[in-house]
PDB file of C-alpha atoms in Angstrom:
ATOM      1  CA  MET A   1      16.334   4.340  20.723  1.00 62.00           C
ATOM      2  CA  ARG A   2      17.903   3.546  17.201  1.00 77.00           C
ATOM      3  CA  THR A   3      18.252  -0.246  18.062  1.00 77.00           C
ATOM      4  CA  ARG A   4      14.659  -0.699  19.394  1.00 84.00           C
ATOM      5  CA  ALA A   5      13.607   0.722  16.010  1.00 86.00           C
ATOM      6  CA  TYR A   6      15.824  -1.891  14.035  1.00 87.00           C
ATOM      7  CA  PHE A   7      14.387  -4.301  16.336  1.00 89.00           C
ATOM      8  CA  LEU A   8      10.781  -3.536  15.063  1.00 92.00           C
ATOM      9  CA  PHE A   9      11.953  -3.843  11.638  1.00 92.00           C
ATOM     10  CA  GLU A  10      13.064  -7.247  12.176  1.00 93.00           C
ATOM     11  CA  LEU A  11      10.274  -8.131  14.091  1.00 94.00           C
ATOM     12  CA  VAL A  12       7.867  -7.310  11.006  1.00 95.00           C
ATOM     13  CA  ALA A  13      10.117  -8.841   8.703  1.00 96.00           C
ATOM     14  CA  TRP A  14      10.226 -12.368   9.923  1.00 97.00           C
ATOM     15  CA  PRO A  15       6.344 -12.791   9.435  1.00 97.00           C
ATOM     16  CA  ALA A  16       6.554 -11.389   5.970  1.00 97.00           C
ATOM     17  CA  ALA A  17       9.528 -13.670   5.058  1.00 97.00           C
ATOM     18  CA  ALA A  18       8.068 -16.817   6.678  1.00 98.00           C
ATOM     19  CA  TRP A  19       4.486 -15.980   4.751  1.00 98.00           C
ATOM     20  CA  CYS A  20       6.192 -15.561   1.556  1.00 97.00           C
ATOM     21  CA  ALA A  21       8.099 -18.973   1.866  1.00 97.00           C
ATOM     22  CA  VAL A  22       4.854 -20.797   2.641  1.00 97.00           C
ATOM     23  CA  GLU A  23       2.868 -19.016  -0.103  1.00 97.00           C
ATOM     24  CA  LEU A  24       5.689 -20.133  -2.515  1.00 97.00           C
ATOM     25  CA  LEU A  25       5.501 -23.533  -1.512  1.00 97.00           C
ATOM     26  CA  LEU A  26       1.850 -23.676  -1.645  1.00 96.00           C
ATOM     27  CA  ARG A  27       1.968 -22.033  -5.374  1.00 95.00           C
ATOM     28  CA  VAL A  28       4.273 -24.578  -6.490  1.00 95.00           C
ATOM     29  CA  ALA A  29       2.163 -27.479  -4.732  1.00 96.00           C
ATOM     30  CA  THR A  30      -0.977 -26.185  -6.324  1.00 95.00           C
ATOM     31  CA  GLY A  31       0.313 -25.161  -9.822  1.00 94.00           C
ATOM     32  CA  ALA A  32      -0.902 -21.878  -9.320  1.00 92.00           C
ATOM     33  CA  THR A  33       2.382 -20.144 -10.143  1.00 91.00           C
ATOM     34  CA  ALA A  34       0.848 -16.777 -11.123  1.00 93.00           C
ATOM     35  CA  GLY A  35       2.077 -13.932  -9.029  1.00 92.00           C
ATOM     36  CA  MET A  36       4.929 -16.171  -7.512  1.00 95.00           C
ATOM     37  CA  GLY A  37       7.563 -13.315  -8.836  1.00 95.00           C
ATOM     38  CA  ASP A  38       6.073 -10.757  -6.588  1.00 96.00           C
ATOM     39  CA  THR A  39       5.974 -12.928  -3.433  1.00 96.00           C
ATOM     40  CA  GLY A  40       9.259 -13.942  -4.184  1.00 97.00           C
ATOM     41  CA  LEU A  41      10.646 -10.354  -4.256  1.00 97.00           C
ATOM     42  CA  THR A  42       8.515  -9.598  -1.097  1.00 97.00           C
ATOM     43  CA  GLY A  43      10.300 -12.473   0.347  1.00 97.00           C
ATOM     44  CA  VAL A  44      13.719 -11.466  -0.579  1.00 97.00           C
ATOM     45  CA  CYS A  45      13.100  -7.986   0.383  1.00 97.00           C
ATOM     46  CA  ALA A  46      12.028  -9.256   3.731  1.00 97.00           C
ATOM     47  CA  ALA A  47      14.891 -11.520   4.073  1.00 97.00           C
ATOM     48  CA  LEU A  48      17.403  -8.744   3.328  1.00 97.00           C
ATOM     49  CA  THR A  49      15.946  -6.556   5.601  1.00 96.00           C
ATOM     50  CA  ILE A  50      16.598  -9.312   8.446  1.00 96.00           C
ATOM     51  CA  VAL A  51      19.919  -9.411   7.198  1.00 97.00           C
ATOM     52  CA  ALA A  52      20.843  -5.621   7.250  1.00 95.00           C
ATOM     53  CA  VAL A  53      18.850  -5.014  10.761  1.00 94.00           C
ATOM     54  CA  ARG A  54      21.112  -7.710  12.358  1.00 93.00           C
ATOM     55  CA  TRP A  55      24.317  -6.352  10.709  1.00 94.00           C
ATOM     56  CA  ARG A  56      23.402  -2.820  11.822  1.00 92.00           C
ATOM     57  CA  SER A  57      22.622  -3.870  15.156  1.00 90.00           C
ATOM     58  CA  ARG A  58      25.434  -5.444  15.636  1.00 90.00           C
ATOM     59  CA  GLN A  59      27.552  -2.465  14.398  1.00 89.00           C
ATOM     60  CA  LEU A  60      25.673  -0.042  16.635  1.00 87.00           C
ATOM     61  CA  ALA A  61      26.430  -2.771  19.714  1.00 85.00           C
ATOM     62  CA  LEU A  62      30.212  -2.606  18.872  1.00 86.00           C
ATOM     63  CA  ALA A  63      30.383   1.273  18.558  1.00 82.00           C
ATOM     64  CA  THR A  64      28.616   1.706  21.931  1.00 77.00           C
ATOM     65  CA  ALA A  65      30.875  -0.823  23.462  1.00 77.00           C
ATOM     66  CA  SER A  66      34.343   0.986  22.154  1.00 75.00           C
ATOM     67  CA  GLU A  67      32.571   4.289  23.401  1.00 73.00           C
ATOM     68  CA  ARG A  68      32.456   3.107  27.059  1.00 70.00           C
ATOM     69  CA  PRO A  69      35.528   4.092  29.239  1.00 66.00           C
ATOM     70  CA  SER A  70      38.089   1.270  30.298  1.00 59.00           C
TER      71      SER A  70
END
């Protein structure tokens, strides 16, 4: 169950990270820099969520593997 929940968090974080990257590029290209901080912060949070989810999923996989009988 927990592995699926982490997968869902990552599934939501990827589009958020991509959207923020595209939005930042468009803001720089058009010169509309108002709001770049908020977009950047949201993008960083999405990227950190992806990293944390992958790290935690790997920990759970290792813990599950070590609990299996040899």
